[in-house]
Amino acid sequence: MIKIALVDDHQLFRKSLSLLISTFDGMQVSYDTDNGLAFLDVAKNTFFDILILDIQMPKLDGYEVCKRLKMINPKIKILIVSQLTSKEVVHQIMECGANGFFTKNSPPELLEQAIKSVIEKDYYFDMELAAVVREAILWEGKNDLNTSLADEINLTSREIEIVKMVSLEMSSKEIGEALFISKRTVEKHRIRIMEKTSSKNFIGVVLFALRANLIHLEEL
């Protein structure tokens, strides 16, 4: 059973989301609150598989909750759910270490897919954000895509292959089967790739691959 924590300051949305998740097979909302500080206190002694988190909240915004949670328990996956989709917001989400971003105007039935993707594949990329993500990449100070980045980081051909497979939303198990290596070996490669690219999670790796022209938005 996937244990989910839900933090959003809009009670109607939070309760509606909890009811929706209760219809998903193998998932349950174990905790919900409108207070990010209260959640962080609970997270010190309670494990959740994934946190579904709003950005705009009183007392402590979603970015800060995300940063502090990564310090308390980095194993808990984080899916940001918000109606905010500006390039500044996407940039801040990349920086805070979230594993995925789901827009509130997305079809409800896609939420189950987003949760599974974050759990199984470590990231979720909302296709509605494709153009915004490209702007965010350029907004980071890149005037254009840098094809020499991959050479500077010195990724191996196997590592590049795995990055491309992850960007196609293949799980570690699926990648292992395709490459005839173990899931554990794939996980080791993923960790090494994150270290090489200085990424906090695989969203950062995918964004690096986009900047380096290893993959293209239309392929995601």
Tab-separated table of C-alpha atoms in Angstrom:
chain	number	residue	atom	x	y	z
A	1	MET	CA	0.000	0.000	0.000
A	2	ILE	CA	1.379	3.420	-0.984
A	3	LYS	CA	1.146	5.729	2.040
A	4	ILE	CA	0.422	9.319	1.042
A	5	ALA	CA	0.611	12.564	3.023
A	6	LEU	CA	-1.364	15.523	1.702
A	7	VAL	CA	-0.510	19.135	2.592
A	8	ASP	CA	-2.713	21.886	1.137
A	9	ASP	CA	-4.289	24.878	2.858
A	10	HIS	CA	-7.545	24.667	0.871
A	11	GLN	CA	-9.709	22.248	2.844
A	12	LEU	CA	-12.227	21.544	0.076
A	13	PHE	CA	-9.492	20.744	-2.441
A	14	ARG	CA	-7.566	18.663	0.100
A	15	LYS	CA	-10.586	16.577	1.097
A	16	SER	CA	-11.672	16.156	-2.537
A	17	LEU	CA	-8.175	15.025	-3.468
A	18	SER	CA	-8.173	12.568	-0.572
A	19	LEU	CA	-11.476	11.075	-1.780
A	20	LEU	CA	-10.116	10.809	-5.333
A	21	ILE	CA	-6.961	9.029	-4.149
A	22	SER	CA	-9.085	6.580	-2.116
A	23	THR	CA	-10.417	5.274	-5.456
A	24	PHE	CA	-6.884	4.471	-6.685
A	25	ASP	CA	-5.809	0.854	-6.266
A	26	GLY	CA	-3.131	0.323	-3.633
A	27	MET	CA	-3.034	3.925	-2.371
A	28	GLN	CA	-4.256	5.621	0.774
A	29	VAL	CA	-3.967	9.080	2.308
A	30	SER	CA	-2.531	8.380	5.759
A	31	TYR	CA	-2.242	12.010	6.849
A	32	ASP	CA	-3.523	15.381	5.665
A	33	THR	CA	-3.099	18.901	6.982
A	34	ASP	CA	-3.103	22.568	5.977
A	35	ASN	CA	0.070	23.209	7.967
A	36	GLY	CA	3.508	22.448	6.564
A	37	LEU	CA	5.196	22.824	9.946
A	38	ALA	CA	2.798	20.313	11.506
A	39	PHE	CA	3.556	17.832	8.721
A	40	LEU	CA	7.324	18.181	9.167
A	41	ASP	CA	6.919	17.425	12.858
A	42	VAL	CA	4.938	14.266	12.028
A	43	ALA	CA	7.443	13.263	9.318
A	44	LYS	CA	10.229	13.044	11.906
A	45	ASN	CA	8.696	9.847	13.287
A	46	THR	CA	6.296	8.655	10.560
A	47	PHE	CA	7.262	7.389	7.119
A	48	PHE	CA	5.218	8.194	4.014
A	49	ASP	CA	5.975	6.978	0.513
A	50	ILE	CA	5.009	10.281	-1.047
A	51	LEU	CA	4.020	13.800	-0.062
A	52	ILE	CA	1.554	15.678	-2.261
A	53	LEU	CA	2.298	19.319	-1.560
A	54	ASP	CA	0.832	22.714	-2.433
A	55	ILE	CA	3.129	25.713	-2.948
A	56	GLN	CA	1.118	28.620	-1.553
A	57	MET	CA	0.485	28.075	2.142
A	58	PRO	CA	0.578	30.226	5.298
A	59	LYS	CA	3.386	29.888	7.866
A	60	LEU	CA	5.619	27.820	5.565
A	61	ASP	CA	5.395	27.653	1.772
A	62	GLY	CA	5.769	24.463	-0.232
A	63	TYR	CA	9.333	25.210	-1.326
A	64	GLU	CA	10.538	25.449	2.266
A	65	VAL	CA	8.566	22.353	3.313
A	66	CYS	CA	10.223	20.477	0.456
A	67	LYS	CA	13.732	21.612	1.424
A	68	ARG	CA	13.258	20.768	5.109
A	69	LEU	CA	11.697	17.378	4.368
A	70	LYS	CA	14.707	16.418	2.245
A	71	MET	CA	16.855	17.048	5.308
A	72	ILE	CA	14.541	15.093	7.646
A	73	ASN	CA	13.832	12.125	5.359
A	74	PRO	CA	15.160	12.295	1.777
A	75	LYS	CA	13.532	8.949	0.927
A	76	ILE	CA	10.027	10.449	0.909
A	77	LYS	CA	9.069	11.396	-2.659
A	78	ILE	CA	7.499	14.826	-3.235
A	79	LEU	CA	4.871	15.684	-5.848
A	80	ILE	CA	4.087	19.396	-6.055
A	81	VAL	CA	0.467	20.119	-7.003
A	82	SER	CA	-0.251	23.735	-7.903
A	83	GLN	CA	-2.021	26.017	-10.331
A	84	LEU	CA	1.154	28.107	-10.640
A	85	THR	CA	3.106	27.311	-13.807
A	86	SER	CA	5.385	30.297	-14.458
A	87	LYS	CA	9.046	29.774	-15.332
A	88	GLU	CA	10.013	31.240	-11.960
A	89	VAL	CA	7.865	28.640	-10.168
A	90	VAL	CA	9.287	25.772	-12.237
A	91	HIS	CA	12.810	27.014	-11.491
A	92	GLN	CA	12.115	27.100	-7.732
A	93	ILE	CA	10.601	23.605	-7.856
A	94	MET	CA	13.757	22.344	-9.552
A	95	GLU	CA	15.846	23.971	-6.831
A	96	CYS	CA	13.865	22.680	-3.839
A	97	GLY	CA	14.328	19.032	-4.834
A	98	ALA	CA	10.760	17.924	-5.614
A	99	ASN	CA	10.340	14.731	-7.649
A	100	GLY	CA	7.446	15.928	-9.775
A	101	PHE	CA	5.003	18.704	-10.619
A	102	PHE	CA	1.298	18.162	-11.340
A	103	THR	CA	-0.821	21.146	-12.375
A	104	LYS	CA	-4.207	21.564	-10.657
A	105	ASN	CA	-5.949	22.020	-13.994
A	106	SER	CA	-4.789	18.592	-15.221
A	107	PRO	CA	-7.404	15.829	-15.669
A	108	PRO	CA	-7.983	14.084	-12.290
A	109	GLU	CA	-7.429	10.634	-13.792
A	110	LEU	CA	-3.803	11.568	-14.540
A	111	LEU	CA	-3.024	11.996	-10.845
A	112	GLU	CA	-2.815	8.233	-10.311
A	113	GLN	CA	-0.288	8.016	-13.143
A	114	ALA	CA	1.696	10.916	-11.656
A	115	ILE	CA	1.874	9.264	-8.212
A	116	LYS	CA	2.959	5.925	-9.684
A	117	SER	CA	5.576	7.619	-11.852
A	118	VAL	CA	7.112	9.443	-8.892
A	119	ILE	CA	7.173	6.250	-6.801
A	120	GLU	CA	8.462	3.905	-9.502
A	121	LYS	CA	10.543	6.204	-11.703
A	122	ASP	CA	11.542	9.007	-9.312
A	123	TYR	CA	10.012	11.817	-11.346
A	124	TYR	CA	6.892	13.010	-13.136
A	125	PHE	CA	6.970	15.478	-15.998
A	126	ASP	CA	3.627	17.170	-16.758
A	127	MET	CA	3.484	17.600	-20.521
A	128	GLU	CA	1.568	20.878	-20.107
A	129	LEU	CA	4.762	22.301	-18.650
A	130	ALA	CA	6.990	21.480	-21.618
A	131	ALA	CA	7.198	25.037	-22.966
A	132	VAL	CA	7.515	26.486	-19.467
A	133	VAL	CA	10.345	24.095	-18.620
A	134	ARG	CA	12.220	25.149	-21.742
A	135	GLU	CA	11.816	28.796	-20.671
A	136	ALA	CA	13.023	27.868	-17.180
A	137	ILE	CA	16.121	26.221	-18.635
A	138	LEU	CA	16.941	29.327	-20.649
A	139	TRP	CA	16.038	31.524	-17.659
A	140	GLU	CA	18.776	29.828	-15.637
A	141	GLY	CA	21.269	31.863	-17.625
A	142	LYS	CA	21.616	29.772	-20.777
A	143	ASN	CA	21.188	31.792	-23.933
A	144	ASP	CA	20.790	28.623	-25.935
A	145	LEU	CA	21.113	24.893	-25.541
A	146	ASN	CA	24.684	23.811	-24.844
A	147	THR	CA	25.715	20.710	-26.754
A	148	SER	CA	29.137	20.631	-25.009
A	149	LEU	CA	27.632	20.103	-21.534
A	150	ALA	CA	27.564	16.320	-21.851
A	151	ASP	CA	31.256	16.283	-22.800
A	152	GLU	CA	32.121	18.541	-19.849
A	153	ILE	CA	30.284	16.251	-17.403
A	154	ASN	CA	31.771	13.177	-19.145
A	155	LEU	CA	28.782	10.847	-19.036
A	156	THR	CA	29.490	7.350	-20.332
A	157	SER	CA	27.529	5.908	-23.247
A	158	ARG	CA	25.716	3.588	-20.817
A	159	GLU	CA	24.811	6.515	-18.555
A	160	ILE	CA	23.467	8.517	-21.512
A	161	GLU	CA	21.459	5.471	-22.562
A	162	ILE	CA	19.923	5.228	-19.078
A	163	VAL	CA	19.114	8.961	-19.006
A	164	LYS	CA	17.246	8.589	-22.297
A	165	MET	CA	15.338	5.565	-21.001
A	166	VAL	CA	14.378	7.334	-17.769
A	167	SER	CA	13.180	10.341	-19.779
A	168	LEU	CA	10.851	7.920	-21.569
A	169	GLU	CA	9.420	7.071	-18.100
A	170	MET	CA	10.924	3.590	-17.955
A	171	SER	CA	11.361	2.215	-14.441
A	172	SER	CA	14.679	0.849	-13.152
A	173	LYS	CA	13.291	-2.670	-13.529
A	174	GLU	CA	12.252	-2.022	-17.153
A	175	ILE	CA	15.631	-0.462	-17.937
A	176	GLY	CA	17.436	-3.411	-16.387
A	177	GLU	CA	15.448	-5.893	-18.453
A	178	ALA	CA	16.106	-3.922	-21.643
A	179	LEU	CA	19.846	-3.653	-20.991
A	180	PHE	CA	20.240	-7.145	-19.468
A	181	ILE	CA	21.516	-5.766	-16.167
A	182	SER	CA	20.052	-5.921	-12.656
A	183	LYS	CA	17.701	-3.336	-11.192
A	184	ARG	CA	20.316	-2.682	-8.511
A	185	THR	CA	22.921	-1.888	-11.177
A	186	VAL	CA	20.516	0.560	-12.797
A	187	GLU	CA	19.952	2.255	-9.438
A	188	LYS	CA	23.724	2.587	-8.964
A	189	HIS	CA	23.986	4.181	-12.413
A	190	ARG	CA	21.172	6.598	-11.547
A	191	ILE	CA	22.892	7.684	-8.336
A	192	ARG	CA	26.189	8.152	-10.176
A	193	ILE	CA	24.475	10.210	-12.911
A	194	MET	CA	22.888	12.493	-10.301
A	195	GLU	CA	26.281	12.953	-8.658
A	196	LYS	CA	27.973	13.774	-11.971
A	197	THR	CA	25.308	16.292	-12.985
A	198	SER	CA	24.985	17.750	-9.456
A	199	SER	CA	21.269	16.962	-9.522
A	200	LYS	CA	19.124	16.605	-6.401
A	201	ASN	CA	16.861	14.092	-8.156
A	202	PHE	CA	16.181	12.754	-11.635
A	203	ILE	CA	14.139	15.790	-12.639
A	204	GLY	CA	17.456	17.640	-12.465
A	205	VAL	CA	19.090	14.971	-14.624
A	206	VAL	CA	16.339	15.223	-17.254
A	207	LEU	CA	16.684	19.005	-17.298
A	208	PHE	CA	20.444	18.628	-17.700
A	209	ALA	CA	19.840	16.250	-20.618
A	210	LEU	CA	17.545	18.829	-22.225
A	211	ARG	CA	20.148	21.585	-21.819
A	212	ALA	CA	22.859	19.315	-23.219
A	213	ASN	CA	20.688	18.328	-26.188
A	214	LEU	CA	20.828	14.640	-25.203
A	215	ILE	CA	17.026	14.534	-25.323
A	216	HIS	CA	14.371	16.868	-26.707
A	217	LEU	CA	11.071	18.046	-25.241
A	218	GLU	CA	9.064	16.376	-28.006
A	219	GLU	CA	10.556	13.024	-26.937
A	220	LEU	CA	9.168	13.283	-23.391
